[in-house]
PDB file of C-alpha atoms in Angstrom:
ATOM      1  CA  SER A   3      46.440 155.849-106.574  1.00 38.00           C
ATOM      2  CA  THR A   4      47.381 156.113-110.227  1.00 42.00           C
ATOM      3  CA  ARG A   5      46.158 158.601-112.798  1.00 44.00           C
ATOM      4  CA  TYR A   6      47.247 160.214-116.050  1.00 41.00           C
ATOM      5  CA  VAL A   7      48.254 163.877-115.787  1.00 44.00           C
ATOM      6  CA  LYS A   8      48.125 166.019-118.930  1.00 44.00           C
ATOM      7  CA  ALA A   9      51.122 168.265-119.453  1.00 43.00           C
ATOM      8  CA  TYR A  10      51.885 170.827-122.116  1.00 41.00           C
ATOM      9  CA  GLY A  11      54.937 172.977-122.806  1.00 40.00           C
ATOM     10  CA  VAL A  12      56.485 172.590-126.240  1.00 41.00           C
ATOM     11  CA  LEU A  13      59.079 175.252-127.063  1.00 48.00           C
ATOM     12  CA  GLU A  14      58.190 177.742-129.746  1.00 47.00           C
ATOM     13  CA  GLY A  15      60.494 178.318-132.673  1.00 48.00           C
ATOM     14  CA  ILE A  16      61.501 174.733-133.385  1.00 62.00           C
ATOM     15  CA  GLU A  17      59.749 174.761-136.751  1.00 67.00           C
ATOM     16  CA  ASN A  18      61.086 178.263-137.485  1.00 74.00           C
ATOM     17  CA  PHE A  19      64.752 177.338-137.078  1.00 84.00           C
ATOM     18  CA  ASP A  20      66.822 179.690-139.249  1.00 89.00           C
ATOM     19  CA  SER A  21      69.011 176.994-140.790  1.00 93.00           C
ATOM     20  CA  SER A  22      70.685 179.236-143.353  1.00 94.00           C
ATOM     21  CA  PHE A  23      71.782 181.696-140.654  1.00 94.00           C
ATOM     22  CA  PHE A  24      73.798 178.906-139.035  1.00 95.00           C
ATOM     23  CA  GLY A  25      75.047 177.486-142.334  1.00 96.00           C
ATOM     24  CA  TYR A  26      72.799 174.420-142.609  1.00 96.00           C
ATOM     25  CA  ASN A  27      70.720 173.420-145.594  1.00 94.00           C
ATOM     26  CA  THR A  28      67.062 172.449-145.197  1.00 92.00           C
ATOM     27  CA  ARG A  29      67.770 168.704-145.364  1.00 93.00           C
ATOM     28  CA  GLU A  30      70.254 168.980-142.493  1.00 95.00           C
ATOM     29  CA  ALA A  31      67.776 171.038-140.483  1.00 93.00           C
ATOM     30  CA  ASP A  32      65.073 168.403-141.008  1.00 92.00           C
ATOM     31  CA  VAL A  33      67.359 165.714-139.596  1.00 93.00           C
ATOM     32  CA  MET A  34      68.670 167.808-136.690  1.00 94.00           C
ATOM     33  CA  ASP A  35      67.381 166.980-133.201  1.00 93.00           C
ATOM     34  CA  PRO A  36      64.953 169.778-132.204  1.00 92.00           C
ATOM     35  CA  GLN A  37      67.004 170.225-129.032  1.00 93.00           C
ATOM     36  CA  VAL A  38      70.083 170.996-131.109  1.00 94.00           C
ATOM     37  CA  ARG A  39      68.108 173.526-133.157  1.00 93.00           C
ATOM     38  CA  VAL A  40      66.957 175.275-130.005  1.00 92.00           C
ATOM     39  CA  PHE A  41      70.452 175.255-128.497  1.00 94.00           C
ATOM     40  CA  HIS A  42      71.848 177.006-131.592  1.00 94.00           C
ATOM     41  CA  GLU A  43      69.231 179.745-131.274  1.00 92.00           C
ATOM     42  CA  VAL A  44      69.640 180.184-127.526  1.00 93.00           C
ATOM     43  CA  ALA A  45      73.451 180.265-127.755  1.00 95.00           C
ATOM     44  CA  TRP A  46      73.336 182.997-130.378  1.00 94.00           C
ATOM     45  CA  GLY A  47      70.699 184.867-128.383  1.00 93.00           C
ATOM     46  CA  ALA A  48      72.842 184.725-125.242  1.00 95.00           C
ATOM     47  CA  LEU A  49      75.836 186.230-127.052  1.00 96.00           C
ATOM     48  CA  GLU A  50      73.632 188.834-128.684  1.00 94.00           C
ATOM     49  CA  ASP A  51      72.107 189.819-125.315  1.00 93.00           C
ATOM     50  CA  ALA A  52      75.608 190.064-123.843  1.00 95.00           C
ATOM     51  CA  GLY A  53      76.655 192.352-126.695  1.00 95.00           C
ATOM     52  CA  TYR A  54      79.347 190.127-128.188  1.00 96.00           C
ATOM     53  CA  SER A  55      80.037 188.866-131.693  1.00 96.00           C
ATOM     54  CA  PRO A  56      82.269 185.774-131.831  1.00 95.00           C
ATOM     55  CA  ASP A  57      83.825 187.045-135.052  1.00 94.00           C
ATOM     56  CA  GLU A  58      84.927 190.289-133.390  1.00 95.00           C
ATOM     57  CA  TYR A  59      85.756 189.121-129.859  1.00 95.00           C
ATOM     58  CA  GLU A  60      89.507 188.633-129.549  1.00 93.00           C
ATOM     59  CA  GLY A  61      89.467 186.265-126.583  1.00 95.00           C
ATOM     60  CA  LEU A  62      88.611 182.579-126.335  1.00 98.00           C
ATOM     61  CA  ILE A  63      84.928 181.676-125.901  1.00 98.00           C
ATOM     62  CA  GLY A  64      84.181 178.248-124.445  1.00 98.00           C
ATOM     63  CA  LEU A  65      80.942 176.262-124.595  1.00 98.00           C
ATOM     64  CA  TYR A  66      79.708 173.860-121.917  1.00 98.00           C
ATOM     65  CA  GLY A  67      76.279 172.285-122.200  1.00 98.00           C
ATOM     66  CA  GLY A  68      74.095 169.245-122.474  1.00 98.00           C
ATOM     67  CA  ALA A  69      70.766 167.904-123.681  1.00 96.00           C
ATOM     68  CA  SER A  70      68.399 165.077-122.871  1.00 92.00           C
ATOM     69  CA  SER A  71      68.546 161.772-124.713  1.00 89.00           C
ATOM     70  CA  ASN A  72      66.190 161.801-127.678  1.00 86.00           C
ATOM     71  CA  MET A  73      66.288 158.297-129.101  1.00 84.00           C
ATOM     72  CA  SER A  74      62.757 158.541-130.480  1.00 83.00           C
ATOM     73  CA  TRP A  75      63.842 161.410-132.756  1.00 84.00           C
ATOM     74  CA  GLY A  76      66.702 159.361-134.170  1.00 83.00           C
ATOM     75  CA  VAL A  77      64.400 156.418-134.862  1.00 84.00           C
ATOM     76  CA  GLN A  78      61.836 158.698-136.493  1.00 84.00           C
ATOM     77  CA  VAL A  79      64.453 160.258-138.783  1.00 84.00           C
ATOM     78  CA  GLN A  80      65.911 156.872-139.738  1.00 84.00           C
ATOM     79  CA  LEU A  81      62.479 155.477-140.606  1.00 84.00           C
ATOM     80  CA  SER A  82      61.643 158.558-142.690  1.00 85.00           C
ATOM     81  CA  GLY A  83      64.696 158.017-144.914  1.00 86.00           C
ATOM     82  CA  LYS A  84      65.895 161.595-144.353  1.00 85.00           C
ATOM     83  CA  ALA A  85      69.140 160.420-142.754  1.00 85.00           C
ATOM     84  CA  GLU A  86      70.209 158.783-146.018  1.00 87.00           C
ATOM     85  CA  GLU A  87      69.717 162.057-147.892  1.00 87.00           C
ATOM     86  CA  VAL A  88      72.185 163.815-145.598  1.00 86.00           C
ATOM     87  CA  GLY A  89      74.664 160.942-145.252  1.00 88.00           C
ATOM     88  CA  GLY A  90      75.085 158.494-142.405  1.00 85.00           C
ATOM     89  CA  PHE A  91      77.795 160.129-140.306  1.00 87.00           C
ATOM     90  CA  ALA A  92      76.536 163.674-140.871  1.00 90.00           C
ATOM     91  CA  ALA A  93      73.025 162.618-139.867  1.00 88.00           C
ATOM     92  CA  TYR A  94      74.384 160.902-136.760  1.00 88.00           C
ATOM     93  CA  GLN A  95      76.113 164.116-135.670  1.00 91.00           C
ATOM     94  CA  LEU A  96      72.965 166.170-136.209  1.00 91.00           C
ATOM     95  CA  MET A  97      70.811 163.743-134.220  1.00 90.00           C
ATOM     96  CA  ASP A  98      73.136 162.928-131.310  1.00 92.00           C
ATOM     97  CA  LYS A  99      73.156 165.184-128.215  1.00 92.00           C
ATOM     98  CA  ASP A 100      76.858 164.535-127.647  1.00 94.00           C
ATOM     99  CA  PHE A 101      77.728 166.448-130.837  1.00 96.00           C
ATOM    100  CA  MET A 102      75.491 169.411-129.992  1.00 97.00           C
ATOM    101  CA  CYS A 103      78.075 171.684-128.373  1.00 98.00           C
ATOM    102  CA  MET A 104      80.652 170.907-131.036  1.00 97.00           C
ATOM    103  CA  LEU A 105      78.186 171.842-133.793  1.00 97.00           C
ATOM    104  CA  VAL A 106      77.166 175.078-132.088  1.00 98.00           C
ATOM    105  CA  SER A 107      80.759 176.066-131.341  1.00 98.00           C
ATOM    106  CA  TYR A 108      81.801 175.453-134.941  1.00 97.00           C
ATOM    107  CA  ARG A 109      78.839 177.318-136.451  1.00 97.00           C
ATOM    108  CA  LEU A 110      79.282 180.312-134.120  1.00 97.00           C
ATOM    109  CA  ASN A 111      83.051 180.371-134.687  1.00 96.00           C
ATOM    110  CA  LEU A 112      83.913 180.004-131.011  1.00 97.00           C
ATOM    111  CA  LYS A 113      87.599 179.419-130.321  1.00 96.00           C
ATOM    112  CA  GLY A 114      87.565 178.112-126.745  1.00 98.00           C
ATOM    113  CA  PRO A 115      87.081 174.646-125.235  1.00 98.00           C
ATOM    114  CA  VAL A 116      83.913 172.695-126.008  1.00 98.00           C
ATOM    115  CA  VAL A 117      82.556 170.172-123.501  1.00 98.00           C
ATOM    116  CA  ALA A 118      79.407 168.049-123.732  1.00 98.00           C
ATOM    117  CA  VAL A 119      78.071 167.596-120.198  1.00 98.00           C
ATOM    118  CA  GLN A 120      75.696 164.864-119.017  1.00 96.00           C
ATOM    119  CA  THR A 121      74.863 164.567-115.323  1.00 96.00           C
ATOM    120  CA  ALA A 122      71.113 163.972-115.710  1.00 91.00           C
ATOM    121  CA  CYS A 123      69.022 166.580-113.856  1.00 88.00           C
ATOM    122  CA  SER A 124      72.073 168.613-112.827  1.00 93.00           C
ATOM    123  CA  THR A 125      73.525 168.930-116.355  1.00 96.00           C
ATOM    124  CA  SER A 126      73.033 172.691-116.748  1.00 96.00           C
ATOM    125  CA  LEU A 127      74.290 173.480-113.255  1.00 96.00           C
ATOM    126  CA  THR A 128      77.327 171.255-113.770  1.00 98.00           C
ATOM    127  CA  ALA A 129      77.990 172.961-117.122  1.00 98.00           C
ATOM    128  CA  ILE A 130      77.975 176.353-115.397  1.00 98.00           C
ATOM    129  CA  HIS A 131      80.362 175.085-112.712  1.00 98.00           C
ATOM    130  CA  MET A 132      82.751 173.638-115.307  1.00 98.00           C
ATOM    131  CA  ALA A 133      82.620 176.812-117.396  1.00 98.00           C
ATOM    132  CA  GLY A 134      83.427 178.912-114.340  1.00 98.00           C
ATOM    133  CA  GLN A 135      86.379 176.693-113.499  1.00 98.00           C
ATOM    134  CA  ALA A 136      87.650 176.911-117.078  1.00 98.00           C
ATOM    135  CA  ILE A 137      87.601 180.720-116.904  1.00 98.00           C
ATOM    136  CA  LEU A 138      89.377 180.738-113.536  1.00 97.00           C
ATOM    137  CA  ASN A 139      91.991 178.307-114.884  1.00 97.00           C
ATOM    138  CA  GLY A 140      92.666 180.503-117.911  1.00 97.00           C
ATOM    139  CA  GLU A 141      91.328 178.012-120.451  1.00 98.00           C
ATOM    140  CA  CYS A 142      88.994 180.641-121.920  1.00 98.00           C
ATOM    141  CA  ASP A 143      88.143 184.316-121.422  1.00 97.00           C
ATOM    142  CA  MET A 144      84.390 183.916-121.691  1.00 98.00           C
ATOM    143  CA  ALA A 145      82.086 180.906-121.696  1.00 98.00           C
ATOM    144  CA  LEU A 146      78.573 179.916-122.611  1.00 98.00           C
ATOM    145  CA  ALA A 147      76.984 177.353-120.302  1.00 98.00           C
ATOM    146  CA  GLY A 148      73.549 175.772-120.134  1.00 97.00           C
ATOM    147  CA  GLY A 149      71.297 173.040-121.352  1.00 96.00           C
ATOM    148  CA  VAL A 150      68.183 172.089-123.283  1.00 95.00           C
ATOM    149  CA  THR A 151      65.395 169.554-123.084  1.00 92.00           C
ATOM    150  CA  VAL A 152      62.690 169.050-125.680  1.00 87.00           C
ATOM    151  CA  ARG A 153      60.986 165.780-124.826  1.00 73.00           C
ATOM    152  CA  GLY A 154      58.486 165.688-127.649  1.00 63.00           C
ATOM    153  CA  LEU A 155      56.701 167.786-130.221  1.00 59.00           C
ATOM    154  CA  ASP A 156      53.248 166.451-129.355  1.00 60.00           C
ATOM    155  CA  LYS A 157      51.022 167.097-126.379  1.00 62.00           C
ATOM    156  CA  ALA A 158      51.975 164.580-123.745  1.00 67.00           C
ATOM    157  CA  GLY A 159      51.592 163.665-120.104  1.00 76.00           C
ATOM    158  CA  TYR A 160      52.725 161.138-117.545  1.00 80.00           C
ATOM    159  CA  LEU A 161      51.423 158.454-115.243  1.00 84.00           C
ATOM    160  CA  TYR A 162      51.149 159.746-111.668  1.00 88.00           C
ATOM    161  CA  ARG A 163      51.700 157.253-108.864  1.00 90.00           C
ATOM    162  CA  GLU A 164      51.279 158.239-105.244  1.00 90.00           C
ATOM    163  CA  GLY A 165      54.547 158.096-103.326  1.00 90.00           C
ATOM    164  CA  MET A 166      56.708 158.482-106.443  1.00 92.00           C
ATOM    165  CA  ILE A 167      58.598 161.618-107.548  1.00 90.00           C
ATOM    166  CA  PHE A 168      56.107 163.110-110.039  1.00 90.00           C
ATOM    167  CA  SER A 169      53.756 165.938-109.081  1.00 91.00           C
ATOM    168  CA  PRO A 170      50.036 165.058-109.050  1.00 92.00           C
ATOM    169  CA  ASP A 171      49.062 168.263-110.910  1.00 89.00           C
ATOM    170  CA  ALA A 172      51.937 168.837-113.400  1.00 85.00           C
ATOM    171  CA  HIS A 173      53.345 171.710-111.341  1.00 87.00           C
ATOM    172  CA  CYS A 174      56.861 171.830-109.894  1.00 87.00           C
ATOM    173  CA  ARG A 175      57.155 174.000-106.779  1.00 90.00           C
ATOM    174  CA  ALA A 176      60.858 173.777-106.011  1.00 85.00           C
ATOM    175  CA  PHE A 177      61.886 174.904-102.486  1.00 89.00           C
ATOM    176  CA  ASP A 178      58.222 175.586-101.634  1.00 94.00           C
ATOM    177  CA  ALA A 179      56.355 174.289 -98.593  1.00 95.00           C
ATOM    178  CA  ALA A 180      53.588 173.282-101.005  1.00 93.00           C
ATOM    179  CA  ALA A 181      55.932 171.123-103.124  1.00 92.00           C
ATOM    180  CA  ARG A 182      54.396 167.746-103.944  1.00 91.00           C
ATOM    181  CA  GLY A 183      56.765 166.402-106.563  1.00 91.00           C
ATOM    182  CA  THR A 184      58.703 167.202-109.685  1.00 88.00           C
ATOM    183  CA  PHE A 185      57.704 167.510-113.316  1.00 81.00           C
ATOM    184  CA  ALA A 186      59.859 167.304-116.437  1.00 77.00           C
ATOM    185  CA  ALA A 187      59.139 170.020-118.981  1.00 77.00           C
ATOM    186  CA  ASP A 188      60.646 171.538-122.109  1.00 83.00           C
ATOM    187  CA  GLY A 189      63.120 174.372-121.776  1.00 87.00           C
ATOM    188  CA  ALA A 190      66.475 175.839-122.673  1.00 92.00           C
ATOM    189  CA  ALA A 191      68.814 178.330-121.043  1.00 93.00           C
ATOM    190  CA  ILE A 192      72.363 179.576-121.542  1.00 96.00           C
ATOM    191  CA  VAL A 193      74.347 182.066-119.469  1.00 97.00           C
ATOM    192  CA  VAL A 194      77.400 184.027-120.616  1.00 97.00           C
ATOM    193  CA  LEU A 195      80.182 184.018-118.028  1.00 98.00           C
ATOM    194  CA  LYS A 196      83.309 186.152-117.560  1.00 97.00           C
ATOM    195  CA  ARG A 197      85.595 187.052-114.681  1.00 97.00           C
ATOM    196  CA  LEU A 198      83.924 189.818-112.686  1.00 96.00           C
ATOM    197  CA  GLU A 199      86.882 192.171-113.023  1.00 96.00           C
ATOM    198  CA  ASN A 200      86.951 191.690-116.796  1.00 95.00           C
ATOM    199  CA  ALA A 201      83.207 192.144-117.119  1.00 95.00           C
ATOM    200  CA  LEU A 202      83.325 195.373-115.110  1.00 96.00           C
ATOM    201  CA  ALA A 203      86.292 196.663-117.098  1.00 95.00           C
ATOM    202  CA  ALA A 204      84.411 195.984-120.353  1.00 94.00           C
ATOM    203  CA  GLY A 205      81.248 197.642-119.077  1.00 93.00           C
ATOM    204  CA  ASP A 206      79.185 194.452-119.326  1.00 91.00           C
TER     205      ASP A 206
END
């Protein structure tokens, strides 16, 4: 059987991106992939929740993360003419997921390694693993690791086909006996990592 399943879940705050806080002008913010906007906000929020300011922290802070491909956004921006207002290469950086971590690291004044990760569905988990290894290897003292996916800014859904991987009711019940398939949604998450002994010593 085949049917269309409605699915909702657009992240809040995309339109309220505080571009000036991160040193972007409004034209750059308009061109920027919504995923990159969200990743800036979540990265800052993670550091803030952990109680650290990059400008005051004396150690090296690394950033490991990834985002979904968003070709439709790039096409939309190009057709709108906004990319020309910003400049070709600058617009390309703001729209391409592979520049996301570099942009965030630069704007937050992080001094550690920056790695763009892309392993499809396991991107965030792989980023956390790589960040942990970097800390253990002495490449950085603290690391941010995570990922973001914003598939679209409009209400959307998907075509359900029996026997395929998608859930028939737009619910994902991972590790549950009632699991009937997966479902791709919008979301973002970043964790702040340190060696346990250092975190305990600092009272984190």
